[in-house]
PDB file of C-alpha atoms in Angstrom:
ATOM      1  CA  LEU K   1     116.185  22.625 -12.664  1.00 49.00           C
ATOM      2  CA  GLN K   2     113.557  19.335 -12.146  1.00 60.00           C
ATOM      3  CA  GLU K   3     116.324  17.243 -13.700  1.00 69.00           C
ATOM      4  CA  SER K   4     118.733  18.333 -11.057  1.00 80.00           C
ATOM      5  CA  SER K   5     116.384  17.960  -7.965  1.00 83.00           C
ATOM      6  CA  GLU K   6     115.826  13.866  -8.922  1.00 84.00           C
ATOM      7  CA  PRO K   7     118.962  12.724  -7.998  1.00 85.00           C
ATOM      8  CA  PHE K   8     118.705  14.640  -4.490  1.00 83.00           C
ATOM      9  CA  LYS K   9     115.152  13.638  -3.925  1.00 85.00           C
ATOM     10  CA  SER K  10     116.229  10.006  -4.483  1.00 86.00           C
ATOM     11  CA  SER K  11     118.855   9.845  -2.451  1.00 86.00           C
ATOM     12  CA  LEU K  12     116.262  11.546   0.392  1.00 86.00           C
ATOM     13  CA  ALA K  13     113.785   8.763  -0.198  1.00 87.00           C
ATOM     14  CA  LYS K  14     116.490   6.562   1.075  1.00 88.00           C
ATOM     15  CA  VAL K  15     117.009   8.273   4.366  1.00 88.00           C
ATOM     16  CA  ASP K  16     115.936   6.071   7.495  1.00 91.00           C
ATOM     17  CA  VAL K  17     117.316   8.983   9.875  1.00 91.00           C
ATOM     18  CA  THR K  18     116.989  12.742  10.604  1.00 87.00           C
ATOM     19  CA  PHE K  19     119.303  14.806  12.714  1.00 89.00           C
ATOM     20  CA  GLN K  20     119.415  18.032  14.029  1.00 86.00           C
ATOM     21  CA  ASN K  21     122.359  19.538  16.700  1.00 88.00           C
ATOM     22  CA  LEU K  22     120.958  21.872  19.488  1.00 83.00           C
ATOM     23  CA  ASP K  23     124.045  23.716  20.521  1.00 80.00           C
ATOM     24  CA  SER K  24     122.558  26.926  22.463  1.00 79.00           C
ATOM     25  CA  SER K  25     121.524  26.540  26.009  1.00 77.00           C
ATOM     26  CA  GLU K  26     119.834  29.684  25.562  1.00 81.00           C
ATOM     27  CA  ILE K  27     117.626  28.877  22.535  1.00 83.00           C
ATOM     28  CA  SER K  28     115.939  25.865  22.709  1.00 84.00           C
ATOM     29  CA  LEU K  29     113.881  23.745  20.324  1.00 85.00           C
ATOM     30  CA  THR K  30     110.452  25.970  20.516  1.00 86.00           C
ATOM     31  CA  ASP K  31     112.119  29.323  21.379  1.00 83.00           C
ATOM     32  CA  VAL K  32     112.755  30.044  17.356  1.00 83.00           C
ATOM     33  CA  SER K  33     111.385  28.551  14.022  1.00 84.00           C
ATOM     34  CA  HIS K  34     114.263  27.721  12.476  1.00 78.00           C
ATOM     35  CA  TYR K  35     114.736  24.464  13.956  1.00 79.00           C
ATOM     36  CA  PHE K  36     111.664  23.393  12.853  1.00 80.00           C
ATOM     37  CA  ASP K  37     111.520  25.070   9.941  1.00 79.00           C
ATOM     38  CA  SER K  38     114.383  23.167   8.952  1.00 80.00           C
ATOM     39  CA  ASP K  39     113.052  19.937   9.834  1.00 80.00           C
ATOM     40  CA  PRO K  40     113.200  17.270   6.965  1.00 81.00           C
ATOM     41  CA  THR K  41     111.341  14.811   8.372  1.00 82.00           C
ATOM     42  CA  LYS K  42     108.033  15.243   6.650  1.00 81.00           C
ATOM     43  CA  VAL K  43     109.567  15.870   3.639  1.00 83.00           C
ATOM     44  CA  VAL K  44     111.402  12.617   3.604  1.00 83.00           C
ATOM     45  CA  GLU K  45     108.824  10.203   4.620  1.00 84.00           C
ATOM     46  CA  GLY K  46     106.528  11.897   1.652  1.00 84.00           C
ATOM     47  CA  LEU K  47     109.533  11.053  -0.326  1.00 86.00           C
ATOM     48  CA  ARG K  48     109.795   7.163   0.641  1.00 87.00           C
ATOM     49  CA  LYS K  49     107.942   4.952  -1.399  1.00 87.00           C
ATOM     50  CA  ASP K  50     107.318   2.650   1.662  1.00 88.00           C
ATOM     51  CA  GLY K  51     105.857   5.614   3.404  1.00 79.00           C
ATOM     52  CA  LYS K  52     107.791   4.898   6.438  1.00 85.00           C
ATOM     53  CA  LYS K  53     109.026   7.588   8.642  1.00 87.00           C
ATOM     54  CA  PRO K  54     112.227   8.031   9.346  1.00 87.00           C
ATOM     55  CA  GLY K  55     113.790   8.520  13.060  1.00 89.00           C
ATOM     56  CA  ALA K  56     114.288  11.900  13.769  1.00 90.00           C
ATOM     57  CA  PHE K  57     117.106  12.675  16.689  1.00 93.00           C
ATOM     58  CA  ILE K  58     118.491  15.769  18.723  1.00 90.00           C
ATOM     59  CA  ALA K  59     121.682  15.808  19.745  1.00 91.00           C
ATOM     60  CA  ASP K  60     122.014  18.121  23.059  1.00 87.00           C
ATOM     61  CA  THR K  61     125.388  19.392  22.911  1.00 88.00           C
ATOM     62  CA  THR K  62     124.336  22.677  25.479  1.00 85.00           C
ATOM     63  CA  THR K  63     126.690  21.118  28.032  1.00 84.00           C
ATOM     64  CA  ALA K  64     129.530  19.001  28.499  1.00 85.00           C
ATOM     65  CA  ASN K  65     127.502  15.828  28.951  1.00 89.00           C
ATOM     66  CA  ALA K  66     126.200  15.802  25.274  1.00 89.00           C
ATOM     67  CA  GLN K  67     123.076  13.261  24.968  1.00 92.00           C
ATOM     68  CA  VAL K  68     121.503  12.061  21.737  1.00 94.00           C
ATOM     69  CA  ARG K  69     117.658  12.220  21.856  1.00 93.00           C
ATOM     70  CA  SER K  70     114.403  11.236  19.715  1.00 94.00           C
ATOM     71  CA  LEU K  71     113.156  14.500  18.656  1.00 92.00           C
ATOM     72  CA  SER K  72     110.092  13.641  20.290  1.00 94.00           C
ATOM     73  CA  ALA K  73     111.686  13.110  23.925  1.00 95.00           C
ATOM     74  CA  GLN K  74     113.391  16.488  23.261  1.00 92.00           C
ATOM     75  CA  VAL K  75     109.822  18.365  22.872  1.00 94.00           C
ATOM     76  CA  ARG K  76     108.422  16.681  25.455  1.00 95.00           C
ATOM     77  CA  LEU K  77     111.595  17.664  27.886  1.00 93.00           C
ATOM     78  CA  ASP K  78     111.586  21.297  26.378  1.00 93.00           C
ATOM     79  CA  SER K  79     107.558  21.343  27.040  1.00 95.00           C
ATOM     80  CA  ARG K  80     108.272  20.493  30.351  1.00 96.00           C
ATOM     81  CA  THR K  81     111.062  22.736  30.993  1.00 93.00           C
ATOM     82  CA  LYS K  82     109.211  25.726  29.610  1.00 94.00           C
ATOM     83  CA  LEU K  83     106.050  25.717  28.173  1.00 96.00           C
ATOM     84  CA  LEU K  84     104.270  23.657  31.119  1.00 97.00           C
ATOM     85  CA  ASN K  85     106.548  24.583  33.971  1.00 97.00           C
ATOM     86  CA  PRO K  86     104.928  27.097  36.760  1.00 98.00           C
ATOM     87  CA  LYS K  87     108.157  28.793  36.735  1.00 97.00           C
ATOM     88  CA  PHE K  88     107.976  30.069  33.373  1.00 96.00           C
ATOM     89  CA  TYR K  89     104.834  30.928  32.617  1.00 97.00           C
ATOM     90  CA  GLU K  90     104.586  32.649  35.981  1.00 98.00           C
ATOM     91  CA  ALA K  91     107.674  34.971  34.854  1.00 97.00           C
ATOM     92  CA  ALA K  92     106.380  35.438  31.536  1.00 97.00           C
ATOM     93  CA  LEU K  93     103.270  36.871  32.758  1.00 98.00           C
ATOM     94  CA  LYS K  94     105.027  39.321  35.178  1.00 97.00           C
ATOM     95  CA  GLY K  95     106.174  40.627  31.765  1.00 96.00           C
ATOM     96  CA  GLY K  96     103.004  41.782  30.745  1.00 97.00           C
ATOM     97  CA  TYR K  97     102.314  42.538  27.253  1.00 98.00           C
ATOM     98  CA  GLU K  98     105.591  40.758  25.570  1.00 98.00           C
ATOM     99  CA  GLY K  99     105.654  38.006  28.038  1.00 98.00           C
ATOM    100  CA  VAL K 100     102.039  36.935  26.978  1.00 98.00           C
ATOM    101  CA  ARG K 101     103.381  36.921  23.096  1.00 97.00           C
ATOM    102  CA  GLU K 102     106.180  35.052  24.367  1.00 96.00           C
ATOM    103  CA  ILE K 103     103.914  32.368  26.037  1.00 97.00           C
ATOM    104  CA  SER K 104     101.704  32.524  22.910  1.00 97.00           C
ATOM    105  CA  LYS K 105     104.874  32.103  20.337  1.00 96.00           C
ATOM    106  CA  ARG K 106     106.334  29.297  22.269  1.00 95.00           C
ATOM    107  CA  MET K 107     102.697  27.185  21.620  1.00 97.00           C
ATOM    108  CA  ARG K 108     102.324  28.026  18.351  1.00 97.00           C
ATOM    109  CA  TYR K 109     106.588  26.662  18.027  1.00 95.00           C
ATOM    110  CA  THR K 110     105.495  23.427  19.937  1.00 96.00           C
ATOM    111  CA  PHE K 111     102.761  23.137  17.342  1.00 96.00           C
ATOM    112  CA  GLY K 112     105.286  23.368  14.356  1.00 94.00           C
ATOM    113  CA  TRP K 113     106.814  20.755  15.655  1.00 92.00           C
ATOM    114  CA  SER K 114     103.543  18.585  15.007  1.00 93.00           C
ATOM    115  CA  THR K 115     103.497  19.878  11.498  1.00 91.00           C
ATOM    116  CA  THR K 116     106.951  19.151  10.258  1.00 88.00           C
ATOM    117  CA  ALA K 117     107.612  15.993  12.290  1.00 90.00           C
ATOM    118  CA  GLY K 118     104.460  14.890  13.957  1.00 90.00           C
ATOM    119  CA  ALA K 119     106.934  15.131  17.372  1.00 93.00           C
ATOM    120  CA  VAL K 120     104.434  16.353  19.662  1.00 96.00           C
ATOM    121  CA  ASP K 121     102.379  14.292  22.201  1.00 97.00           C
ATOM    122  CA  ASN K 122      98.797  14.625  22.796  1.00 98.00           C
ATOM    123  CA  PHE K 123      99.419  15.321  26.677  1.00 98.00           C
ATOM    124  CA  VAL K 124     101.301  18.646  25.451  1.00 98.00           C
ATOM    125  CA  TYR K 125      98.168  20.125  24.372  1.00 98.00           C
ATOM    126  CA  GLU K 126      96.127  18.718  26.695  1.00 98.00           C
ATOM    127  CA  ASP K 127      98.306  20.413  29.470  1.00 98.00           C
ATOM    128  CA  ALA K 128      98.526  23.290  27.745  1.00 98.00           C
ATOM    129  CA  ASN K 129      94.960  23.631  27.566  1.00 98.00           C
ATOM    130  CA  GLU K 130      94.369  22.737  30.982  1.00 98.00           C
ATOM    131  CA  THR K 131      97.262  25.431  31.990  1.00 98.00           C
ATOM    132  CA  TYR K 132      96.438  28.516  29.666  1.00 98.00           C
ATOM    133  CA  ILE K 133      92.746  28.101  28.745  1.00 98.00           C
ATOM    134  CA  ALA K 134      91.139  25.916  31.548  1.00 98.00           C
ATOM    135  CA  ASP K 135      92.632  27.778  34.298  1.00 98.00           C
ATOM    136  CA  GLU K 136      90.317  31.070  34.722  1.00 97.00           C
ATOM    137  CA  ASP K 137      93.007  33.339  36.468  1.00 98.00           C
ATOM    138  CA  ILE K 138      95.897  32.587  34.215  1.00 98.00           C
ATOM    139  CA  LYS K 139      93.249  32.991  31.166  1.00 98.00           C
ATOM    140  CA  LYS K 140      92.253  36.092  32.435  1.00 98.00           C
ATOM    141  CA  ARG K 141      95.644  37.379  33.215  1.00 98.00           C
ATOM    142  CA  MET K 142      96.486  36.371  29.507  1.00 98.00           C
ATOM    143  CA  LEU K 143      93.397  38.668  28.278  1.00 98.00           C
ATOM    144  CA  ASP K 144      94.085  41.553  30.355  1.00 97.00           C
ATOM    145  CA  LYS K 145      97.864  41.654  29.143  1.00 98.00           C
ATOM    146  CA  ASN K 146      97.480  40.654  25.477  1.00 98.00           C
ATOM    147  CA  PRO K 147      94.263  39.742  24.148  1.00 98.00           C
ATOM    148  CA  ASP K 148      95.744  39.343  20.903  1.00 98.00           C
ATOM    149  CA  ALA K 149      98.215  36.889  22.099  1.00 98.00           C
ATOM    150  CA  LEU K 150      95.769  35.367  23.374  1.00 98.00           C
ATOM    151  CA  ARG K 151      93.460  35.014  20.699  1.00 98.00           C
ATOM    152  CA  ASP K 152      97.211  33.404  18.428  1.00 98.00           C
ATOM    153  CA  MET K 153      97.243  30.740  21.438  1.00 98.00           C
ATOM    154  CA  VAL K 154      93.678  29.711  20.814  1.00 98.00           C
ATOM    155  CA  GLU K 155      94.120  29.730  17.059  1.00 98.00           C
ATOM    156  CA  THR K 156      97.077  27.513  17.441  1.00 98.00           C
ATOM    157  CA  PHE K 157      94.902  25.042  19.424  1.00 98.00           C
ATOM    158  CA  LEU K 158      92.104  24.942  17.210  1.00 98.00           C
ATOM    159  CA  GLU K 159      94.102  24.421  14.273  1.00 98.00           C
ATOM    160  CA  ALA K 160      96.613  21.486  16.091  1.00 98.00           C
ATOM    161  CA  ASN K 161      92.882  20.259  16.496  1.00 98.00           C
ATOM    162  CA  ALA K 162      91.498  20.311  13.096  1.00 98.00           C
ATOM    163  CA  LYS K 163      94.760  18.946  11.420  1.00 97.00           C
ATOM    164  CA  GLY K 164      94.371  15.954  13.935  1.00 97.00           C
ATOM    165  CA  TYR K 165      97.754  16.769  15.529  1.00 97.00           C
ATOM    166  CA  TRP K 166      95.520  17.192  19.254  1.00 98.00           C
ATOM    167  CA  ASP K 167      92.671  14.733  20.403  1.00 98.00           C
ATOM    168  CA  THR K 168      90.630  16.737  23.014  1.00 98.00           C
ATOM    169  CA  SER K 169      87.188  17.006  23.936  1.00 98.00           C
ATOM    170  CA  ASP K 170      84.307  18.838  22.220  1.00 98.00           C
ATOM    171  CA  GLU K 171      84.120  20.767  25.919  1.00 98.00           C
ATOM    172  CA  ASN K 172      87.853  21.960  25.510  1.00 98.00           C
ATOM    173  CA  LEU K 173      87.109  22.617  21.995  1.00 98.00           C
ATOM    174  CA  GLU K 174      83.374  24.949  22.695  1.00 98.00           C
ATOM    175  CA  ARG K 175      85.423  26.814  25.231  1.00 98.00           C
ATOM    176  CA  LEU K 176      88.386  27.666  22.867  1.00 98.00           C
ATOM    177  CA  ARG K 177      85.621  28.741  21.053  1.00 98.00           C
ATOM    178  CA  ASP K 178      84.448  31.056  23.818  1.00 98.00           C
ATOM    179  CA  VAL K 179      87.768  32.454  24.586  1.00 98.00           C
ATOM    180  CA  TYR K 180      88.261  33.315  20.887  1.00 98.00           C
ATOM    181  CA  GLN K 181      85.342  35.078  20.729  1.00 97.00           C
ATOM    182  CA  GLU K 182      86.022  36.649  24.046  1.00 96.00           C
ATOM    183  CA  CYS K 183      89.394  38.167  22.840  1.00 97.00           C
ATOM    184  CA  GLU K 184      88.034  39.344  19.935  1.00 96.00           C
ATOM    185  CA  ASP K 185      85.555  41.296  22.295  1.00 96.00           C
ATOM    186  CA  ARG K 186      88.336  42.691  24.248  1.00 95.00           C
ATOM    187  CA  ILE K 187      90.258  43.640  20.832  1.00 95.00           C
ATOM    188  CA  GLU K 188      87.238  45.128  19.236  1.00 93.00           C
ATOM    189  CA  GLY K 189      86.319  47.267  22.656  1.00 90.00           C
ATOM    190  CA  VAL K 190      82.955  45.455  22.934  1.00 86.00           C
ATOM    191  CA  ASP K 191      81.700  45.131  26.343  1.00 78.00           C
ATOM    192  CA  PHE K 192      78.370  42.968  26.619  1.00 69.00           C
ATOM    193  CA  THR K 193      78.630  43.452  30.758  1.00 67.00           C
ATOM    194  CA  SER K 194      77.463  47.696  30.484  1.00 60.00           C
TER     195      SER K 194
END
């Protein structure tokens, strides 16, 4: 088996560009994990002798006006149209438990693009943190509807920071740890206000 993988690894080590096709207007890059699960960008980077990161591109063929974008540009577009879009998150919050889970899942799948391709800009994490964690009203609504999903989202933020994908302030990290504890207390039924 080792012998048969060498020609494949050798070929991958020469790759300059990775490419995926986005072919559904109903399923975007951060809707499901299979897009980033199968992205070879970091694998190729690790196999290259020069350590150079290959260019990563997405063909958006969801309309008759197909466009090729860099993976980072497509992740930015997807983040702005969904995760960071008030119309998206307000509609999701109206969906209650499942809506909050959807928001958290989208954050996790966005993070997936950091781990497999390094394709998420810092501002996406900063803006999502401002939207969902720093905004007391939204945070409370999420906590009330689905504390498990909010806790998962907080874990995603903390992991993104710990792995070097998100550079943020100590204040934001402290707030995240506080929200994590608040979620844990809610899940466990602990009430310190009584």
